[in-house]
Tab-separated table of C-alpha atoms in Angstrom:
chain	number	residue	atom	x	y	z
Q	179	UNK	CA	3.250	-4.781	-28.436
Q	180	UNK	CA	5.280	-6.625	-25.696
Q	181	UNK	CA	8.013	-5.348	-24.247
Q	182	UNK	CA	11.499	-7.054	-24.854
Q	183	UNK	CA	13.236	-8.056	-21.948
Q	184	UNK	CA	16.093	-5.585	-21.680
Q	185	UNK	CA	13.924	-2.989	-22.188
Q	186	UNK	CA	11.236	-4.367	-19.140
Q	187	UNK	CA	14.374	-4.579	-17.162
Q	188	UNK	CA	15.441	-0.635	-17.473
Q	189	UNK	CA	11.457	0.485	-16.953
Q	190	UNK	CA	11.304	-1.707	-13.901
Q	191	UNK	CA	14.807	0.214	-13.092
Q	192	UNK	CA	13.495	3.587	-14.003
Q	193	UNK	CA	10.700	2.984	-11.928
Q	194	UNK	CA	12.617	1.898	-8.802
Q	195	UNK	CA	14.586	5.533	-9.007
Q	196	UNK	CA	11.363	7.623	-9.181
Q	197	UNK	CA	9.935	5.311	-6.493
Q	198	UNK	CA	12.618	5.953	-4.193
Q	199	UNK	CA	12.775	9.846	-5.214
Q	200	UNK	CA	9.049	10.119	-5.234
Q	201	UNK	CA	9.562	8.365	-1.035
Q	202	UNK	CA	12.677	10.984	0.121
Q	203	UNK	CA	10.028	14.164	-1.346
Q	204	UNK	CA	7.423	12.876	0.266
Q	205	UNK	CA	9.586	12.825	3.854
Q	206	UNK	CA	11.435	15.739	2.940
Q	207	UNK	CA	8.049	17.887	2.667
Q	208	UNK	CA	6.876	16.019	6.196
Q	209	UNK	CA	9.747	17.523	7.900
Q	210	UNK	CA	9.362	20.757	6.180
Q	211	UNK	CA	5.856	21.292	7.092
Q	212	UNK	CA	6.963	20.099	11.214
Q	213	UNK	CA	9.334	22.653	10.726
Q	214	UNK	CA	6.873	25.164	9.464
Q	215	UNK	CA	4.493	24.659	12.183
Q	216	UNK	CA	7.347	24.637	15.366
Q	217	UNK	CA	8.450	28.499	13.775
Q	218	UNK	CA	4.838	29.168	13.434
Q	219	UNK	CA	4.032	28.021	16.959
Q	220	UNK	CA	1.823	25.281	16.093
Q	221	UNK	CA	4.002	22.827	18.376
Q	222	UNK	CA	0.632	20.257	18.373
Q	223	UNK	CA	0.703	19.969	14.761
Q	224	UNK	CA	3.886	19.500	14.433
Q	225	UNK	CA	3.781	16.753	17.234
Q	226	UNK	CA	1.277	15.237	15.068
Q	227	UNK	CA	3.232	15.143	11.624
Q	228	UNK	CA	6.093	13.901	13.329
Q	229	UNK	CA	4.474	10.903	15.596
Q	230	UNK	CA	2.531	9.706	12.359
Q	231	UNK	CA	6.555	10.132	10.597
Q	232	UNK	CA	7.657	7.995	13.436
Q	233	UNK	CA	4.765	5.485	13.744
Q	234	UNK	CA	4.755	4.657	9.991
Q	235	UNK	CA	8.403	4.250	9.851
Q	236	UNK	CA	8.740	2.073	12.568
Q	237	UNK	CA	6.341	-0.253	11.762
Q	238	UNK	CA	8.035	-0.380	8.219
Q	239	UNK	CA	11.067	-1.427	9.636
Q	240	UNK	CA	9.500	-4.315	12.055
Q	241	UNK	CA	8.252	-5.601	8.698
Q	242	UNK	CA	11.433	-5.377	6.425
Q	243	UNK	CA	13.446	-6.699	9.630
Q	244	UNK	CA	11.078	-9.524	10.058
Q	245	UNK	CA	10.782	-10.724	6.526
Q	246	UNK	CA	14.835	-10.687	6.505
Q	247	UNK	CA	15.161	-12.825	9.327
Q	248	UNK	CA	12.365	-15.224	8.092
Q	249	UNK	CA	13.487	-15.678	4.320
Q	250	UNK	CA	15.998	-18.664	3.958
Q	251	UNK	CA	19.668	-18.617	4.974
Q	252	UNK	CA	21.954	-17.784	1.889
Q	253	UNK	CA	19.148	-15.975	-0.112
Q	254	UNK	CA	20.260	-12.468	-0.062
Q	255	UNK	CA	23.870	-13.118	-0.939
Q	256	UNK	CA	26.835	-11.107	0.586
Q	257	UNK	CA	25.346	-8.783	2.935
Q	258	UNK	CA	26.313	-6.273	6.140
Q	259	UNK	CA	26.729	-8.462	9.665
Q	260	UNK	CA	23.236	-9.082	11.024
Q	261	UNK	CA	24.432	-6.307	13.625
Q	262	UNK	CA	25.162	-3.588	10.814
Q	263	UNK	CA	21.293	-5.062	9.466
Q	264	UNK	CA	19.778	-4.465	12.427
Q	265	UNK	CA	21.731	-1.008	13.410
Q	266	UNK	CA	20.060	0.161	9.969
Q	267	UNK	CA	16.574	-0.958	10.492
Q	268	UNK	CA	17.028	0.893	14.303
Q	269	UNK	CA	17.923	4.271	12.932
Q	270	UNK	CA	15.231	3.871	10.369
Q	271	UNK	CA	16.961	2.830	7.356
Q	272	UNK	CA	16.201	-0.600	6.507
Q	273	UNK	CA	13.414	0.518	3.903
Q	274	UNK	CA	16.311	2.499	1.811
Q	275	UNK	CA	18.828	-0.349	2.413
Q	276	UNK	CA	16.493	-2.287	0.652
Q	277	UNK	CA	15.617	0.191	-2.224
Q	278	UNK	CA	19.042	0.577	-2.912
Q	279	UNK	CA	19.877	-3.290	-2.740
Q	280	UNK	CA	16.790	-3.823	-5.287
Q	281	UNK	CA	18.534	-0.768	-7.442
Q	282	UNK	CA	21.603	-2.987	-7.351
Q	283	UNK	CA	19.925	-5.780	-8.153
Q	284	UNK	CA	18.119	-4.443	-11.037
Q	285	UNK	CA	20.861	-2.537	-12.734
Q	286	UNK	CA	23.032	-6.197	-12.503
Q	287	UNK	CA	20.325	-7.712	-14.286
Q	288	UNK	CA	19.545	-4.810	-17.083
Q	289	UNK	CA	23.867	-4.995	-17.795
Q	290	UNK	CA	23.840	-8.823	-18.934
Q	291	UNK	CA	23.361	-9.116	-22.735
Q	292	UNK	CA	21.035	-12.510	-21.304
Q	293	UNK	CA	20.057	-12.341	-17.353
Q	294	UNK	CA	20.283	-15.326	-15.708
Q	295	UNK	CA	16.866	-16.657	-14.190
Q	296	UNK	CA	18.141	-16.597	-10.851
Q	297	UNK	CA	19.188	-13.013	-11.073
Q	298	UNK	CA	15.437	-12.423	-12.872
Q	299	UNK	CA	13.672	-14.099	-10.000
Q	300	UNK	CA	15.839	-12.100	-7.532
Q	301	UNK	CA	14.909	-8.726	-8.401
Q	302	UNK	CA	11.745	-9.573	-8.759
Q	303	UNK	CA	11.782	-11.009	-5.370
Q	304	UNK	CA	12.954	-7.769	-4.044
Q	305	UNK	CA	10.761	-5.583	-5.531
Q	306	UNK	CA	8.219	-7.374	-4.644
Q	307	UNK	CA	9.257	-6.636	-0.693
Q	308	UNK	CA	9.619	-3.163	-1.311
Q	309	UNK	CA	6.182	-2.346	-2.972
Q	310	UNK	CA	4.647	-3.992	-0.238
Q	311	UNK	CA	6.854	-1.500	2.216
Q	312	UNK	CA	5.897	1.273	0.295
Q	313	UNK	CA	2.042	-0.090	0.524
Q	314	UNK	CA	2.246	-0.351	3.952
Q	315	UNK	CA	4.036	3.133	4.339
Q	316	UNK	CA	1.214	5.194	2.611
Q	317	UNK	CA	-1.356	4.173	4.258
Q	318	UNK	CA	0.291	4.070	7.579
Q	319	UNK	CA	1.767	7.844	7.012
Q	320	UNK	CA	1.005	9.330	3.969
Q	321	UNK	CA	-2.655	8.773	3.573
Q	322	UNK	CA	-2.735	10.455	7.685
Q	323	UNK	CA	-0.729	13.210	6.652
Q	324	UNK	CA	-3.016	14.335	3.909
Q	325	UNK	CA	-6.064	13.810	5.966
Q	326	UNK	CA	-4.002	16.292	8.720
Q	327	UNK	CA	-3.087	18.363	6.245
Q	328	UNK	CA	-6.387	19.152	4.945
Q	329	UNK	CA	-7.976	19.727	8.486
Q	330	UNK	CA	-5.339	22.038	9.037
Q	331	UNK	CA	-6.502	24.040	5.773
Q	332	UNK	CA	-10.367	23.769	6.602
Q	333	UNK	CA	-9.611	24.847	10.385
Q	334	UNK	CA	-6.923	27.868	9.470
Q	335	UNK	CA	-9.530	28.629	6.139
Q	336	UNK	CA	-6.278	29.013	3.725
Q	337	UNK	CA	-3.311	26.814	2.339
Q	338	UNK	CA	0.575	28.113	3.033
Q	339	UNK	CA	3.135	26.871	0.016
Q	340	UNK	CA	4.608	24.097	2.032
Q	341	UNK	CA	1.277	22.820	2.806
Q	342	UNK	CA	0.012	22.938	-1.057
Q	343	UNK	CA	3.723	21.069	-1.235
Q	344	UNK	CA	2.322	18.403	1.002
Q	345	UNK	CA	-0.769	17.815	-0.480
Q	346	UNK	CA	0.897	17.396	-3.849
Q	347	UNK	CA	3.727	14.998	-2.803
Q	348	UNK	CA	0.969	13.048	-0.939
Q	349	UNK	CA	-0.873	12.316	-3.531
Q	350	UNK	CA	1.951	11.170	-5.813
Q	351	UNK	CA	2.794	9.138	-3.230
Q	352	UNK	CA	-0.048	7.145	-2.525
Q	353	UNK	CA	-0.713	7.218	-6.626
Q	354	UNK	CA	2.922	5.422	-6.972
Q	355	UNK	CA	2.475	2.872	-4.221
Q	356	UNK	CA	-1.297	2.085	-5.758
Q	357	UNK	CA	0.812	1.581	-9.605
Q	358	UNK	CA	3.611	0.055	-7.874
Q	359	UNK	CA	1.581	-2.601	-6.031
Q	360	UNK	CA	-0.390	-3.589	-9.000
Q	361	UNK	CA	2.439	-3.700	-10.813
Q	362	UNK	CA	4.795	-5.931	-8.771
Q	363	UNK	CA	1.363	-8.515	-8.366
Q	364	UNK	CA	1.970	-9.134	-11.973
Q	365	UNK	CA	5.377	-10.950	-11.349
Q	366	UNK	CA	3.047	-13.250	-9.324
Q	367	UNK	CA	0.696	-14.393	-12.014
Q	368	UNK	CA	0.452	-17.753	-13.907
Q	369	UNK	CA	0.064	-15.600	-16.764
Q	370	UNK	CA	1.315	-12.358	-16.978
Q	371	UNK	CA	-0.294	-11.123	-20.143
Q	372	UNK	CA	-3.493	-11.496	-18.518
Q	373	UNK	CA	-2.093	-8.092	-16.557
Q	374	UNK	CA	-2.169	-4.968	-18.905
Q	375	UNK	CA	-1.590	-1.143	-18.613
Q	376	UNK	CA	-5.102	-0.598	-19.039
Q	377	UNK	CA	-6.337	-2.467	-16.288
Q	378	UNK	CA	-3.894	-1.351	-14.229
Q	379	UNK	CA	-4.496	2.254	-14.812
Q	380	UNK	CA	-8.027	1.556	-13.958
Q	381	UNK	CA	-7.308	0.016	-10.931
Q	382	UNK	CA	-5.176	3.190	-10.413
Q	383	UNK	CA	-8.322	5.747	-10.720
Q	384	UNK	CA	-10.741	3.624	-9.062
Q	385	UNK	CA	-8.983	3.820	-5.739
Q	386	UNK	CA	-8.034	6.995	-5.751
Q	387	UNK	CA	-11.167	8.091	-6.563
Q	388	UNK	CA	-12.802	6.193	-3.449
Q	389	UNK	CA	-9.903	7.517	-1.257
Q	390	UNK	CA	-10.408	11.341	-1.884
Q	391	UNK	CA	-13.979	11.492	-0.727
Q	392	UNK	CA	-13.391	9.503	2.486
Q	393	UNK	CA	-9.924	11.425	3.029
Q	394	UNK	CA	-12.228	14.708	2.654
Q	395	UNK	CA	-14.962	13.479	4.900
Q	396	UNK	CA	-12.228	12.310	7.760
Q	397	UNK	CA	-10.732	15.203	7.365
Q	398	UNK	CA	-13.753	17.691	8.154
Q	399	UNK	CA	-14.471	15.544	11.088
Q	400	UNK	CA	-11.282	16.354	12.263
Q	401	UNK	CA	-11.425	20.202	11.713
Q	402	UNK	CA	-14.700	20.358	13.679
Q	403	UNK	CA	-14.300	18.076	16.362
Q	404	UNK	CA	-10.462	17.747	16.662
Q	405	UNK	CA	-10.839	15.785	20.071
Q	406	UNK	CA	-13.130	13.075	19.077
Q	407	UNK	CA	-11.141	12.148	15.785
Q	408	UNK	CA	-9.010	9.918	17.549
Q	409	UNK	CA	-11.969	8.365	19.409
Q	410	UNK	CA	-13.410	8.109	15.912
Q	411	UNK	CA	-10.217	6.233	14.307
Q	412	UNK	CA	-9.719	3.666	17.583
Q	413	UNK	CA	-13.409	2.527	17.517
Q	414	UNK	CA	-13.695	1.561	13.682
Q	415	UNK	CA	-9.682	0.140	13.573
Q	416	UNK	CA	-10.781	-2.531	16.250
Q	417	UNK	CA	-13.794	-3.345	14.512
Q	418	UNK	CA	-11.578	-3.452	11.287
Q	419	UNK	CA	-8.728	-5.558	13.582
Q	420	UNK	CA	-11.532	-7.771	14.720
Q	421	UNK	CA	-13.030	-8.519	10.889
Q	422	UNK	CA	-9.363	-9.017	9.432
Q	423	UNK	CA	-8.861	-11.501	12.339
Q	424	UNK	CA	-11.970	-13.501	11.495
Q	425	UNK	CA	-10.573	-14.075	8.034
Q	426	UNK	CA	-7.856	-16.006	9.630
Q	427	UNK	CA	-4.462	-14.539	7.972
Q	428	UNK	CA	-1.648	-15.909	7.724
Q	429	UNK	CA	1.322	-13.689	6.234
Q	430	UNK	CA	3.689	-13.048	8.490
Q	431	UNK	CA	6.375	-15.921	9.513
Q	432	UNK	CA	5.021	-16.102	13.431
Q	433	UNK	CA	2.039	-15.625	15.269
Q	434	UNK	CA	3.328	-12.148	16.933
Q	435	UNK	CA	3.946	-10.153	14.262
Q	436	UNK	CA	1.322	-11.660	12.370
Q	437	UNK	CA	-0.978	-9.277	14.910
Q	438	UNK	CA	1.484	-6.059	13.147
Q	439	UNK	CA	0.316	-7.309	9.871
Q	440	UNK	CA	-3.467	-6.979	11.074
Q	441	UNK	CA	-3.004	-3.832	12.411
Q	442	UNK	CA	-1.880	-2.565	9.558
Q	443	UNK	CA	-4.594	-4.203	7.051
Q	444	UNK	CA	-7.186	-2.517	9.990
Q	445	UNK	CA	-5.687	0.301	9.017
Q	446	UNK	CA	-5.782	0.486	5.297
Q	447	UNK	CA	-9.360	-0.728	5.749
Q	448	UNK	CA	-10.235	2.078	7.494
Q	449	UNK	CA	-9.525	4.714	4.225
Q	450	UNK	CA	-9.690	1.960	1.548
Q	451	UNK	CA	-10.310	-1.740	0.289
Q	452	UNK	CA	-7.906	-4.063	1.260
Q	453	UNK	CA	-8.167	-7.910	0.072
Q	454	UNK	CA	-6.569	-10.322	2.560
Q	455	UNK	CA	-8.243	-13.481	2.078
Q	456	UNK	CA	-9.420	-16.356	-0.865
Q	457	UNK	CA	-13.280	-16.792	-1.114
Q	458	UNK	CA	-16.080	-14.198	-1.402
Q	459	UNK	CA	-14.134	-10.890	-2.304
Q	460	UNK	CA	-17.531	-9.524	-3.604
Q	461	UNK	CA	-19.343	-10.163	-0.409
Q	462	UNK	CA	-16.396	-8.760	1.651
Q	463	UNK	CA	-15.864	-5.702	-0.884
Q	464	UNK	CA	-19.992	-4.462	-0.979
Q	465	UNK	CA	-20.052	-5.067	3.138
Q	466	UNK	CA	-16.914	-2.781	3.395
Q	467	UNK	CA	-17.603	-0.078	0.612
Q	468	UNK	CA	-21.305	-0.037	2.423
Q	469	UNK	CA	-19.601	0.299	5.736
Q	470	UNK	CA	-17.222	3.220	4.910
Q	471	UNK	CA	-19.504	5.081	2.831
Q	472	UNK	CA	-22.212	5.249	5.891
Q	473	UNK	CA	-19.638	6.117	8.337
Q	474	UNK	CA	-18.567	8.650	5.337
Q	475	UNK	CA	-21.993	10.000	5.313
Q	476	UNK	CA	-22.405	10.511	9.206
Q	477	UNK	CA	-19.049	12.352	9.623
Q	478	UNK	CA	-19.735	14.497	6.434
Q	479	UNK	CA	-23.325	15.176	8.052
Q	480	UNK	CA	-21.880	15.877	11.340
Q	481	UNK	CA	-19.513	18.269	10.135
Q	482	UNK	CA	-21.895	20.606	8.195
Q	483	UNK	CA	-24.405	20.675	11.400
Q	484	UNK	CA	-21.336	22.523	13.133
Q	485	UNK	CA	-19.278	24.111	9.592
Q	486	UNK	CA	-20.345	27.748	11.274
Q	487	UNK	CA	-17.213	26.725	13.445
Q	488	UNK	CA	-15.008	26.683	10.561
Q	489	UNK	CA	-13.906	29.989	8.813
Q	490	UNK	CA	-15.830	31.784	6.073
Q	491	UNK	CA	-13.161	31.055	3.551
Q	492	UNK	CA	-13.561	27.285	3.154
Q	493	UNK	CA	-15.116	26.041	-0.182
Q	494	UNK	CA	-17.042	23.088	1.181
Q	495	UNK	CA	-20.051	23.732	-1.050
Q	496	UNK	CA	-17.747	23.391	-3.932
Q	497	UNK	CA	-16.091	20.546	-2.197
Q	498	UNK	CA	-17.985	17.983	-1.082
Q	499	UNK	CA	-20.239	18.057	-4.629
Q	500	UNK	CA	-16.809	17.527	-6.100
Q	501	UNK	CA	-16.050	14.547	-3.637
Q	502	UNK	CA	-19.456	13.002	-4.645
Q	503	UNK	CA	-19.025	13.057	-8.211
Q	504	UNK	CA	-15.404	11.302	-7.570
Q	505	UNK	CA	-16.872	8.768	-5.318
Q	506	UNK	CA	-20.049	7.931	-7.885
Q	507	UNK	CA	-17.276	7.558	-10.884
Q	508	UNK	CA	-15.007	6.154	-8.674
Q	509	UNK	CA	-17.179	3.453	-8.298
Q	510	UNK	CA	-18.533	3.002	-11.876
Q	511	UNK	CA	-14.391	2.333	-12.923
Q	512	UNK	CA	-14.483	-0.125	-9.708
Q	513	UNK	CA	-17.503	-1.895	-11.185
Q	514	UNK	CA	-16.262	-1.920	-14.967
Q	515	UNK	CA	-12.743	-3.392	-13.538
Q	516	UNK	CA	-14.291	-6.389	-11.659
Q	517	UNK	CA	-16.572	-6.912	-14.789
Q	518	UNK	CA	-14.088	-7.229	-17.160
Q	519	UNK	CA	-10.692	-5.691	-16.344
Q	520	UNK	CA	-9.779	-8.195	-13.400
Q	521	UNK	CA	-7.821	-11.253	-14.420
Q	522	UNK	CA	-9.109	-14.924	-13.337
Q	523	UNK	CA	-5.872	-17.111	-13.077
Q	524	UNK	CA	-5.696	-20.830	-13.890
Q	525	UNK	CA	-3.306	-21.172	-10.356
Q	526	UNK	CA	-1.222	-24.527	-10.322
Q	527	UNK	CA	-1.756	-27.090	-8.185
Q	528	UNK	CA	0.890	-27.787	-5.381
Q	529	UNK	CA	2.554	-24.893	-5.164
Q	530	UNK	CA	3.117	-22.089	-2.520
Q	531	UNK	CA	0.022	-20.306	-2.237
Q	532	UNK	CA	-1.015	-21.182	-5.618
Q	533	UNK	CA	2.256	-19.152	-7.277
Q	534	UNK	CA	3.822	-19.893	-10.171
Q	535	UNK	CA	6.749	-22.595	-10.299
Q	536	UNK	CA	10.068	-20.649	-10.616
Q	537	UNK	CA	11.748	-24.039	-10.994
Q	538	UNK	CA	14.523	-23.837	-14.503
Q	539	UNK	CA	14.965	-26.441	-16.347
Q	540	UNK	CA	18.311	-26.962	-14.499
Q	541	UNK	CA	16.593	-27.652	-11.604
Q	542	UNK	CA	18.041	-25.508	-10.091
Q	543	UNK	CA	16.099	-23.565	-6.664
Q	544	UNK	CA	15.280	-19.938	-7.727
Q	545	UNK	CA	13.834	-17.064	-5.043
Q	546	UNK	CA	10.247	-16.973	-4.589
Q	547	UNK	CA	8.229	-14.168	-2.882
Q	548	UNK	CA	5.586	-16.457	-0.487
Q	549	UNK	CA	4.300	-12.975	0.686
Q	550	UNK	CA	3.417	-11.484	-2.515
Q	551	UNK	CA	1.972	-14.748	-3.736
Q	552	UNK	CA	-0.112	-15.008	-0.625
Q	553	UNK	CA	-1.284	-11.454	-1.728
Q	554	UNK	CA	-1.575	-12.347	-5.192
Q	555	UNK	CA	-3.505	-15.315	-4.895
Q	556	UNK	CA	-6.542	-13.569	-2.772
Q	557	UNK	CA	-6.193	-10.760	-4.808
Q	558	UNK	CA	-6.311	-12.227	-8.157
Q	559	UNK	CA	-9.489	-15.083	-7.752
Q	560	UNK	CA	-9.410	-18.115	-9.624
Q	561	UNK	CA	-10.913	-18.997	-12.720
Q	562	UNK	CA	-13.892	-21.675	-12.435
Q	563	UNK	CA	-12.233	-24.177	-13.946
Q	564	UNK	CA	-9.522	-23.895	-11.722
Q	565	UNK	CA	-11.102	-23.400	-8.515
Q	566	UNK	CA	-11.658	-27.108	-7.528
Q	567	UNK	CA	-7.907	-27.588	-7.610
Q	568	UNK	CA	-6.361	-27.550	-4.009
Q	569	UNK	CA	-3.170	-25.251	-3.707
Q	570	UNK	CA	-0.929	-26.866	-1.161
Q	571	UNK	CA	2.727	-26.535	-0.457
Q	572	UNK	CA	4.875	-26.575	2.747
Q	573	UNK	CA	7.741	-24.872	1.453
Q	574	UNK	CA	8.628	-21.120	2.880
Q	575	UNK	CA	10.805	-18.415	0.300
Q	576	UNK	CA	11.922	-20.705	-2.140
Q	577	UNK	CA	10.231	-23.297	-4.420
């Protein structure tokens, strides 16, 4: 049974809170386990936690302080001096501005007795923004930080609280941001009701399911050869930088930090499946999943040559059979979700990137999320009958 409107407006509210919560536990048990390691004397792990804290959150804020300056004048509404904007983003806090802006937002909308569109297609604009943020951010931090974590583990051969704390909080986190992304796509489609729990919660298990076995097989690379993990990571992210570049993207407002944007998509690539352009996702998807899964092969194989280096204490023979079970039903869901759980979209004509019109009946010019509809439209395909018709539109944030 549908859900009314009120009531979507208050679950899309609850799950902006958790969201947000579910983000300051998942930093809060970073900085606890730097901590931990500094008072333990493990200053290079705690270098590491914290440079992968700083890298991640940086590159969050280049995006959120990009997108701001790119989306049209008058959008947002009142808002701080573009000093006080930019002060925030420097000290790191432009990704909370914003979840606390979309909170606003949100809880304006659920008050009215009847929401006006605009104030509809304004939070969903937002959220929108920050589930691609919060994308970004796992895979930039959080997916690292559990792949560190657990070659900490197989190198030290046991698991302190704060680390089991980690672990736990990382994989809610990159669970939420998979939900949340699939989730806020929806907004995007012609059709909405073409979107349902179930498919989503397939989507859900699918890639985490894919993500575990390749975190585990980066990970025991790591704890073996520590040194040659980097080496490891910089050779397959340019040959991931190079691919995404061949697909010709075009996301970000300008041609610079259109190069973040691949950087980051190299990135994501290089733990999971990451759809960026229109036109032969299945080819793409097989050459990728075949890609990882031999380079997932070679490090697992290179690892248990040298395990005698690790200590007698770590379970890998009831590991890595666990790992292969997830990554053989990981893929079965994968399969069953492009055979019949992934919608096909009748996209109109003539508008921006093929999203829908947000146009009311007033006429009136309501918000429009070009990013997420960019996203959208490669990552929902076309239905057959709709793929002859040519998507074109010139106009940037609003339609």
């Amino acid at each position: 049974m549908p859900w009314s409107p009120r009531a979507t407006l208050l679950r899309d509210l609850v799950l902006g809170v958790l969201g947000t919560v579910a983000f300051l536990l998942d930093l809060g048990a970073d900085l606890w386990a730097a901590c931990q390691y500094v008072l333990s004397g493990r200053y290079l792990w705690a270098a590491l936690v914290l440079a992968l804290l700083a890298l991640a959150s940086v590159a969050m804020q280049l995006f959120s302080w990009v997108w701001l300056r790119a989306d049209p004048v008058g959008l947002h509404g009142p808002q701080p001096p573009g000093r006080c904007l930019a002060m925030l983003h420097l000290l790191q806090l432009g990704y909370l501005y914003r979840c606390v802006q979309g909170l606003q937002q949100g809880l304006l909308a659920w008050r009215q007795e009847a929401p006006s569109e605009f104030d509809l297609a304004y939070a969903d604009f937002l959220s929108l923004d920050i589930s691609m943020l919060r994308l970004f951010e796992t895979f930039l931090e959080t997916t690292p930080q559990l792949t560190l974590v657990l070659a900490i583990v197989l190198q030290s051969g046991r698991a302190e609280s704060y680390q089991w704390v980690g672990i736990c909080t990382s994989f809610a986190g990159i669970s939420w941001a998979l939900l949340d992304y699939h989730r806020a796509l929806r907004t995007c489609l012609p059709s909405k009701h073409l979107l349902g729990l179930g498919s989503s919660v397939i989507y859900f298990l699918w890639n985490l399911l894919l993500l575990w076995p390749r975190v585990l097989a980066v990970a025991l690379f790591s704890a073996v050869f520590p040194r040659y993990v980097a080496l490891h990571f910089l050779g397959l992210w340019l040959v991931l930088l190079l691919w995404v570049w061949l697909q010709g993207t075009d996301f970000m407002p300008d041609p610079g930090s259109e190069w973040l944007y691949r950087a980051t998509v190299a990135t994501i690539l290089y733990f999971s499946w990451f759809n960026v352009a229109e036109g032969h996702t299945q080819g793409r998807a097989t050459i990728h999943l075949g890609f990882l899964l031999s380079d997932s092969v070679l490090l697992v194989a290179t690892g248990m040559t040298h395990s005698t280096w690790l200590p007698s204490g770590v379970p890998l023979q009831m590991w890595l059979p666990v790992a292969g079970v997830c990554f053989l039903l990981g893929l079965a869901l994968r399969l069953a979700y492009y055979r019949w759980l992934h919608p096909r979209c009748h996209w109109e004509p003539d508008r921006v990137d093929g999203a829908r019109s947000l146009l009311s009946p007033e006429g009136s010019q309501l918000p429009q999320n070009r990013r997420a509809a960019r996203l959208a439209h490669s990552f929902f395909p076309k239905a057959k009958d709709a793929a002859a018709s040519p998507v074109k539109g010139e106009v940037n944030g609003v339609l």
